[in-house]
Amino acid sequence: MRILAVDPGLTRCGVGVVDLGQGRRVSFVDVFVVHTPPSAALSDRLFALHTAIDEAIERHAPKRIALERVFAQHNLRTVMGTAQASGVVLALAGARGLPVALHTPSEVKAAVSGNGRANKAQVASAVRQILKLDDSSLLADATDALALAVCSAWREVSGQSPENAGSGATPGSGLTPAQQLWRDAERHTPRPRRPA
């Protein structure tokens, strides 16, 4: 199974692609970082992200998208940019009917390094070891995207579907109460037709 993961951001957006093989074997496919200048108009920046990620989805044909879950920070501008970039990814996945798995940063760190509070260097080292990469010059956004892809792949092995990936699930359902309400609302909401 091929997984495309996005570490969302407006200035730097990491995109990593891995293949999940037998057991927990994960192999490297591609990684890149999309840069957009802070001085550019927001619409231009989002369109640049849309174009780059859409091309990556077209080129790699993933079966699943992994996305870092937006979490609260003190910097409202950073949170807004991350949320806007996430919206682009979610829309692209929705247009193609691809399932999306959302993972928290601590969940990703714990999956690849065994420590939910690992620093960037520890995560990067773990990713290089797991994927057998020699390149120590990868940007943090690139290694974060690959870590996210590995985490999502291993969640797949453990039997968690994209809609119930994440922490805080209620026993039996795999979903938090908020996720259950959201899922139920989505099931009862008519979806717009996709253009042919």
PDB file of C-alpha atoms in Angstrom, residues 3-193:
ATOM      1  CA  ILE A   3       0.801   6.305   1.528  1.00  0.00           C
ATOM      2  CA  LEU A   4       1.345   9.997   0.812  1.00  0.00           C
ATOM      3  CA  ALA A   5       1.817  12.076   3.960  1.00  0.00           C
ATOM      4  CA  VAL A   6       1.711  15.838   4.347  1.00  0.00           C
ATOM      5  CA  ASP A   7       3.240  17.879   7.159  1.00  0.00           C
ATOM      6  CA  PRO A   8       1.125  20.982   6.492  1.00  0.00           C
ATOM      7  CA  GLY A   9       2.419  24.520   6.502  1.00  0.00           C
ATOM      8  CA  LEU A  10       2.177  27.625   4.351  1.00  0.00           C
ATOM      9  CA  THR A  11       5.845  28.614   4.193  1.00  0.00           C
ATOM     10  CA  ARG A  12       7.179  25.044   4.158  1.00  0.00           C
ATOM     11  CA  CYS A  13       4.962  22.020   3.515  1.00  0.00           C
ATOM     12  CA  GLY A  14       6.601  18.595   3.697  1.00  0.00           C
ATOM     13  CA  VAL A  15       5.354  15.758   1.480  1.00  0.00           C
ATOM     14  CA  GLY A  16       6.576  12.189   1.978  1.00  0.00           C
ATOM     15  CA  VAL A  17       5.630   8.992   0.165  1.00  0.00           C
ATOM     16  CA  VAL A  18       6.263   5.447   1.393  1.00  0.00           C
ATOM     17  CA  ASP A  19       5.210   1.943   0.433  1.00  0.00           C
ATOM     18  CA  LEU A  20       3.958  -0.483   3.070  1.00  0.00           C
ATOM     19  CA  GLY A  21       5.090  -4.045   2.398  1.00  0.00           C
ATOM     20  CA  GLN A  22       4.786  -7.310   4.317  1.00  0.00           C
ATOM     21  CA  GLY A  23       4.473  -6.890   8.063  1.00  0.00           C
ATOM     22  CA  ARG A  24       5.831  -3.551   9.190  1.00  0.00           C
ATOM     23  CA  ARG A  25       8.295  -3.134   6.307  1.00  0.00           C
ATOM     24  CA  VAL A  26       8.122   0.418   4.981  1.00  0.00           C
ATOM     25  CA  SER A  27      10.169   1.611   2.017  1.00  0.00           C
ATOM     26  CA  PHE A  28      11.020   5.115   0.850  1.00  0.00           C
ATOM     27  CA  VAL A  29       9.456   6.377  -2.396  1.00  0.00           C
ATOM     28  CA  ASP A  30       9.796  10.178  -2.452  1.00  0.00           C
ATOM     29  CA  VAL A  31      10.039  13.289  -0.310  1.00  0.00           C
ATOM     30  CA  PHE A  32      10.019  17.009  -1.050  1.00  0.00           C
ATOM     31  CA  VAL A  33       9.181  20.325   0.562  1.00  0.00           C
ATOM     32  CA  VAL A  34       6.911  22.913  -1.057  1.00  0.00           C
ATOM     33  CA  HIS A  35       8.056  26.465  -0.304  1.00  0.00           C
ATOM     34  CA  THR A  36       5.813  29.507  -0.666  1.00  0.00           C
ATOM     35  CA  PRO A  37       7.014  33.065   0.025  1.00  0.00           C
ATOM     36  CA  PRO A  38       5.342  34.820   2.976  1.00  0.00           C
ATOM     37  CA  SER A  39       5.142  37.971   0.849  1.00  0.00           C
ATOM     38  CA  ALA A  40       2.873  36.281  -1.737  1.00  0.00           C
ATOM     39  CA  ALA A  41      -0.921  36.561  -1.622  1.00  0.00           C
ATOM     40  CA  LEU A  42      -2.602  33.852   0.449  1.00  0.00           C
ATOM     41  CA  SER A  43      -4.575  32.637  -2.572  1.00  0.00           C
ATOM     42  CA  ASP A  44      -1.342  32.234  -4.567  1.00  0.00           C
ATOM     43  CA  ARG A  45       0.332  30.336  -1.736  1.00  0.00           C
ATOM     44  CA  LEU A  46      -2.595  27.950  -1.332  1.00  0.00           C
ATOM     45  CA  PHE A  47      -2.778  27.424  -5.082  1.00  0.00           C
ATOM     46  CA  ALA A  48       0.955  26.588  -5.159  1.00  0.00           C
ATOM     47  CA  LEU A  49       0.390  23.983  -2.429  1.00  0.00           C
ATOM     48  CA  HIS A  50      -2.647  22.644  -4.269  1.00  0.00           C
ATOM     49  CA  THR A  51      -0.706  22.293  -7.522  1.00  0.00           C
ATOM     50  CA  ALA A  52       2.338  20.586  -5.965  1.00  0.00           C
ATOM     51  CA  ILE A  53       0.343  18.133  -3.852  1.00  0.00           C
ATOM     52  CA  ASP A  54      -2.112  17.379  -6.657  1.00  0.00           C
ATOM     53  CA  GLU A  55       0.823  16.570  -8.956  1.00  0.00           C
ATOM     54  CA  ALA A  56       2.331  14.317  -6.271  1.00  0.00           C
ATOM     55  CA  ILE A  57      -0.965  12.448  -5.860  1.00  0.00           C
ATOM     56  CA  GLU A  58      -1.218  12.045  -9.626  1.00  0.00           C
ATOM     57  CA  ARG A  59       2.393  10.864  -9.955  1.00  0.00           C
ATOM     58  CA  HIS A  60       2.465   8.446  -7.001  1.00  0.00           C
ATOM     59  CA  ALA A  61      -1.162   7.204  -6.939  1.00  0.00           C
ATOM     60  CA  PRO A  62      -1.371   6.662  -3.159  1.00  0.00           C
ATOM     61  CA  LYS A  63      -4.119   4.544  -1.637  1.00  0.00           C
ATOM     62  CA  ARG A  64      -4.255   6.734   1.446  1.00  0.00           C
ATOM     63  CA  ILE A  65      -3.330  10.230   2.610  1.00  0.00           C
ATOM     64  CA  ALA A  66      -1.827  10.908   6.041  1.00  0.00           C
ATOM     65  CA  LEU A  67      -2.062  14.394   7.492  1.00  0.00           C
ATOM     66  CA  GLU A  68      -0.749  15.888  10.695  1.00  0.00           C
ATOM     67  CA  ARG A  69      -3.631  16.927  12.911  1.00  0.00           C
ATOM     68  CA  VAL A  70      -3.743  20.673  13.582  1.00  0.00           C
ATOM     69  CA  PHE A  71      -3.092  21.397  17.235  1.00  0.00           C
ATOM     70  CA  ALA A  72      -3.374  24.554  19.320  1.00  0.00           C
ATOM     71  CA  GLN A  73      -0.374  26.857  19.514  1.00  0.00           C
ATOM     72  CA  HIS A  74       0.161  30.310  20.931  1.00  0.00           C
ATOM     73  CA  ASN A  75       0.943  31.653  17.457  1.00  0.00           C
ATOM     74  CA  LEU A  76      -2.442  32.169  15.797  1.00  0.00           C
ATOM     75  CA  ARG A  77      -0.871  32.942  12.406  1.00  0.00           C
ATOM     76  CA  THR A  78       0.943  29.577  12.406  1.00  0.00           C
ATOM     77  CA  VAL A  79      -2.224  27.716  13.397  1.00  0.00           C
ATOM     78  CA  MET A  80      -4.211  29.453  10.653  1.00  0.00           C
ATOM     79  CA  GLY A  81      -1.591  28.708   7.995  1.00  0.00           C
ATOM     80  CA  THR A  82      -1.404  25.070   9.049  1.00  0.00           C
ATOM     81  CA  ALA A  83      -5.194  24.763   9.016  1.00  0.00           C
ATOM     82  CA  GLN A  84      -5.436  26.385   5.576  1.00  0.00           C
ATOM     83  CA  ALA A  85      -2.765  24.056   4.160  1.00  0.00           C
ATOM     84  CA  SER A  86      -4.582  21.095   5.734  1.00  0.00           C
ATOM     85  CA  GLY A  87      -7.800  22.205   4.049  1.00  0.00           C
ATOM     86  CA  VAL A  88      -6.086  22.073   0.655  1.00  0.00           C
ATOM     87  CA  VAL A  89      -4.948  18.490   1.316  1.00  0.00           C
ATOM     88  CA  LEU A  90      -8.361  17.400   2.607  1.00  0.00           C
ATOM     89  CA  ALA A  91     -10.085  18.874  -0.460  1.00  0.00           C
ATOM     90  CA  LEU A  92      -7.671  17.100  -2.826  1.00  0.00           C
ATOM     91  CA  ALA A  93      -8.209  13.795  -1.023  1.00  0.00           C
ATOM     92  CA  GLY A  94     -11.978  14.289  -1.090  1.00  0.00           C
ATOM     93  CA  ALA A  95     -11.969  15.047  -4.814  1.00  0.00           C
ATOM     94  CA  ARG A  96     -10.205  11.734  -5.467  1.00  0.00           C
ATOM     95  CA  GLY A  97     -12.089   9.677  -2.916  1.00  0.00           C
ATOM     96  CA  LEU A  98      -8.916   8.941  -0.934  1.00  0.00           C
ATOM     97  CA  PRO A  99      -9.187   8.125   2.777  1.00  0.00           C
ATOM     98  CA  VAL A 100      -7.338  10.476   5.116  1.00  0.00           C
ATOM     99  CA  ALA A 101      -5.674   9.476   8.382  1.00  0.00           C
ATOM    100  CA  LEU A 102      -5.061  12.268  10.893  1.00  0.00           C
ATOM    101  CA  HIS A 103      -2.211  11.843  13.373  1.00  0.00           C
ATOM    102  CA  THR A 104      -1.009  14.060  16.221  1.00  0.00           C
ATOM    103  CA  PRO A 105       2.652  15.104  16.417  1.00  0.00           C
ATOM    104  CA  SER A 106       3.183  13.129  19.647  1.00  0.00           C
ATOM    105  CA  GLU A 107       1.577  10.047  18.081  1.00  0.00           C
ATOM    106  CA  VAL A 108       3.983  10.279  15.129  1.00  0.00           C
ATOM    107  CA  LYS A 109       7.023  10.783  17.379  1.00  0.00           C
ATOM    108  CA  ALA A 110       6.057   7.809  19.535  1.00  0.00           C
ATOM    109  CA  ALA A 111       5.492   5.595  16.489  1.00  0.00           C
ATOM    110  CA  VAL A 112       8.894   6.183  14.898  1.00  0.00           C
ATOM    111  CA  SER A 113      11.129   6.800  17.925  1.00  0.00           C
ATOM    112  CA  GLY A 114       9.297   5.208  20.845  1.00  0.00           C
ATOM    113  CA  ASN A 115       9.150   8.599  22.569  1.00  0.00           C
ATOM    114  CA  GLY A 116       6.165  10.934  22.150  1.00  0.00           C
ATOM    115  CA  ARG A 117       8.363  13.858  23.236  1.00  0.00           C
ATOM    116  CA  ALA A 118      11.278  13.156  20.894  1.00  0.00           C
ATOM    117  CA  ASN A 119      13.022  16.194  19.438  1.00  0.00           C
ATOM    118  CA  LYS A 120      13.480  16.895  15.724  1.00  0.00           C
ATOM    119  CA  ALA A 121      16.947  15.319  15.618  1.00  0.00           C
ATOM    120  CA  GLN A 122      15.719  12.102  17.261  1.00  0.00           C
ATOM    121  CA  VAL A 123      12.779  11.839  14.853  1.00  0.00           C
ATOM    122  CA  ALA A 124      15.039  12.484  11.852  1.00  0.00           C
ATOM    123  CA  SER A 125      17.517   9.840  13.026  1.00  0.00           C
ATOM    124  CA  ALA A 126      14.732   7.282  13.532  1.00  0.00           C
ATOM    125  CA  VAL A 127      13.262   8.010  10.089  1.00  0.00           C
ATOM    126  CA  ARG A 128      16.651   7.593   8.394  1.00  0.00           C
ATOM    127  CA  GLN A 129      17.147   4.272  10.176  1.00  0.00           C
ATOM    128  CA  ILE A 130      13.639   2.936   9.417  1.00  0.00           C
ATOM    129  CA  LEU A 131      13.767   3.927   5.742  1.00  0.00           C
ATOM    130  CA  LYS A 132      17.495   3.184   5.320  1.00  0.00           C
ATOM    131  CA  LEU A 133      18.285   6.714   4.143  1.00  0.00           C
ATOM    132  CA  ASP A 134      21.848   8.001   4.026  1.00  0.00           C
ATOM    133  CA  ASP A 135      20.920  11.630   3.434  1.00  0.00           C
ATOM    134  CA  SER A 136      21.375  13.571   6.672  1.00  0.00           C
ATOM    135  CA  SER A 137      20.674  16.893   4.938  1.00  0.00           C
ATOM    136  CA  LEU A 138      16.888  16.456   4.671  1.00  0.00           C
ATOM    137  CA  LEU A 139      14.918  19.443   5.940  1.00  0.00           C
ATOM    138  CA  ALA A 140      12.931  18.953   9.149  1.00  0.00           C
ATOM    139  CA  ASP A 141       9.688  19.320   7.179  1.00  0.00           C
ATOM    140  CA  ALA A 142      10.781  16.455   4.911  1.00  0.00           C
ATOM    141  CA  THR A 143      11.662  14.093   7.763  1.00  0.00           C
ATOM    142  CA  ASP A 144       8.452  15.065   9.579  1.00  0.00           C
ATOM    143  CA  ALA A 145       6.423  14.117   6.492  1.00  0.00           C
ATOM    144  CA  LEU A 146       8.239  10.776   6.207  1.00  0.00           C
ATOM    145  CA  ALA A 147       7.724  10.117   9.937  1.00  0.00           C
ATOM    146  CA  LEU A 148       4.022  10.810   9.444  1.00  0.00           C
ATOM    147  CA  ALA A 149       3.913   8.381   6.507  1.00  0.00           C
ATOM    148  CA  VAL A 150       5.654   5.654   8.538  1.00  0.00           C
ATOM    149  CA  CYS A 151       3.296   6.208  11.485  1.00  0.00           C
ATOM    150  CA  SER A 152       0.267   5.938   9.216  1.00  0.00           C
ATOM    151  CA  ALA A 153       1.637   2.792   7.566  1.00  0.00           C
ATOM    152  CA  TRP A 154       2.163   1.124  10.922  1.00  0.00           C
ATOM    153  CA  ARG A 155      -1.346   2.144  12.006  1.00  0.00           C
ATOM    154  CA  GLU A 156      -2.596   0.331   8.909  1.00  0.00           C
ATOM    155  CA  VAL A 157      -0.706  -2.805   9.999  1.00  0.00           C
ATOM    156  CA  SER A 158      -2.292  -2.580  13.458  1.00  0.00           C
ATOM    157  CA  GLY A 159      -5.754  -2.557  11.853  1.00  0.00           C
ATOM    158  CA  GLN A 160      -6.743   1.057  12.493  1.00  0.00           C
ATOM    159  CA  SER A 161      -8.638   2.523   9.571  1.00  0.00           C
ATOM    160  CA  PRO A 162      -8.021   6.135   8.490  1.00  0.00           C
ATOM    161  CA  GLU A 163     -11.280   7.361   9.980  1.00  0.00           C
ATOM    162  CA  ASN A 164     -10.379   6.153  13.471  1.00  0.00           C
ATOM    163  CA  ALA A 165      -6.640   6.800  13.474  1.00  0.00           C
ATOM    164  CA  GLY A 166      -5.555   8.959  16.364  1.00  0.00           C
ATOM    165  CA  SER A 167      -5.754   8.920  20.108  1.00  0.00           C
ATOM    166  CA  GLY A 168      -8.595   9.351  22.569  1.00  0.00           C
ATOM    167  CA  ALA A 169     -10.910   6.812  20.965  1.00  0.00           C
ATOM    168  CA  THR A 170     -13.757   5.330  22.937  1.00  0.00           C
ATOM    169  CA  PRO A 171     -13.560   1.565  23.509  1.00  0.00           C
ATOM    170  CA  GLY A 172     -15.250  -0.526  20.851  1.00  0.00           C
ATOM    171  CA  SER A 173     -15.751   2.164  18.235  1.00  0.00           C
ATOM    172  CA  GLY A 174     -12.218   3.471  17.745  1.00  0.00           C
ATOM    173  CA  LEU A 175     -13.668   7.013  17.586  1.00  0.00           C
ATOM    174  CA  THR A 176     -13.842   9.844  20.075  1.00  0.00           C
ATOM    175  CA  PRO A 177     -17.367  11.120  20.840  1.00  0.00           C
ATOM    176  CA  ALA A 178     -16.701  14.179  18.645  1.00  0.00           C
ATOM    177  CA  GLN A 179     -15.484  11.954  15.800  1.00  0.00           C
ATOM    178  CA  GLN A 180     -18.614   9.791  16.128  1.00  0.00           C
ATOM    179  CA  LEU A 181     -20.861  12.861  15.862  1.00  0.00           C
ATOM    180  CA  TRP A 182     -18.880  14.118  12.861  1.00  0.00           C
ATOM    181  CA  ARG A 183     -19.057  10.718  11.121  1.00  0.00           C
ATOM    182  CA  ASP A 184     -22.799  10.489  11.723  1.00  0.00           C
ATOM    183  CA  ALA A 185     -23.320  14.025  10.387  1.00  0.00           C
ATOM    184  CA  GLU A 186     -21.294  13.226   7.272  1.00  0.00           C
ATOM    185  CA  ARG A 187     -23.339  10.088   6.629  1.00  0.00           C
ATOM    186  CA  HIS A 188     -26.570  12.077   6.681  1.00  0.00           C
ATOM    187  CA  THR A 189     -25.331  15.038   4.623  1.00  0.00           C
ATOM    188  CA  PRO A 190     -25.800  14.878   0.845  1.00  0.00           C
ATOM    189  CA  ARG A 191     -22.481  15.132  -0.986  1.00  0.00           C
ATOM    190  CA  PRO A 192     -22.065  17.350  -4.047  1.00  0.00           C
ATOM    191  CA  ARG A 193     -21.469  15.503  -7.283  1.00  0.00           C
TER     192      ARG A 193
END
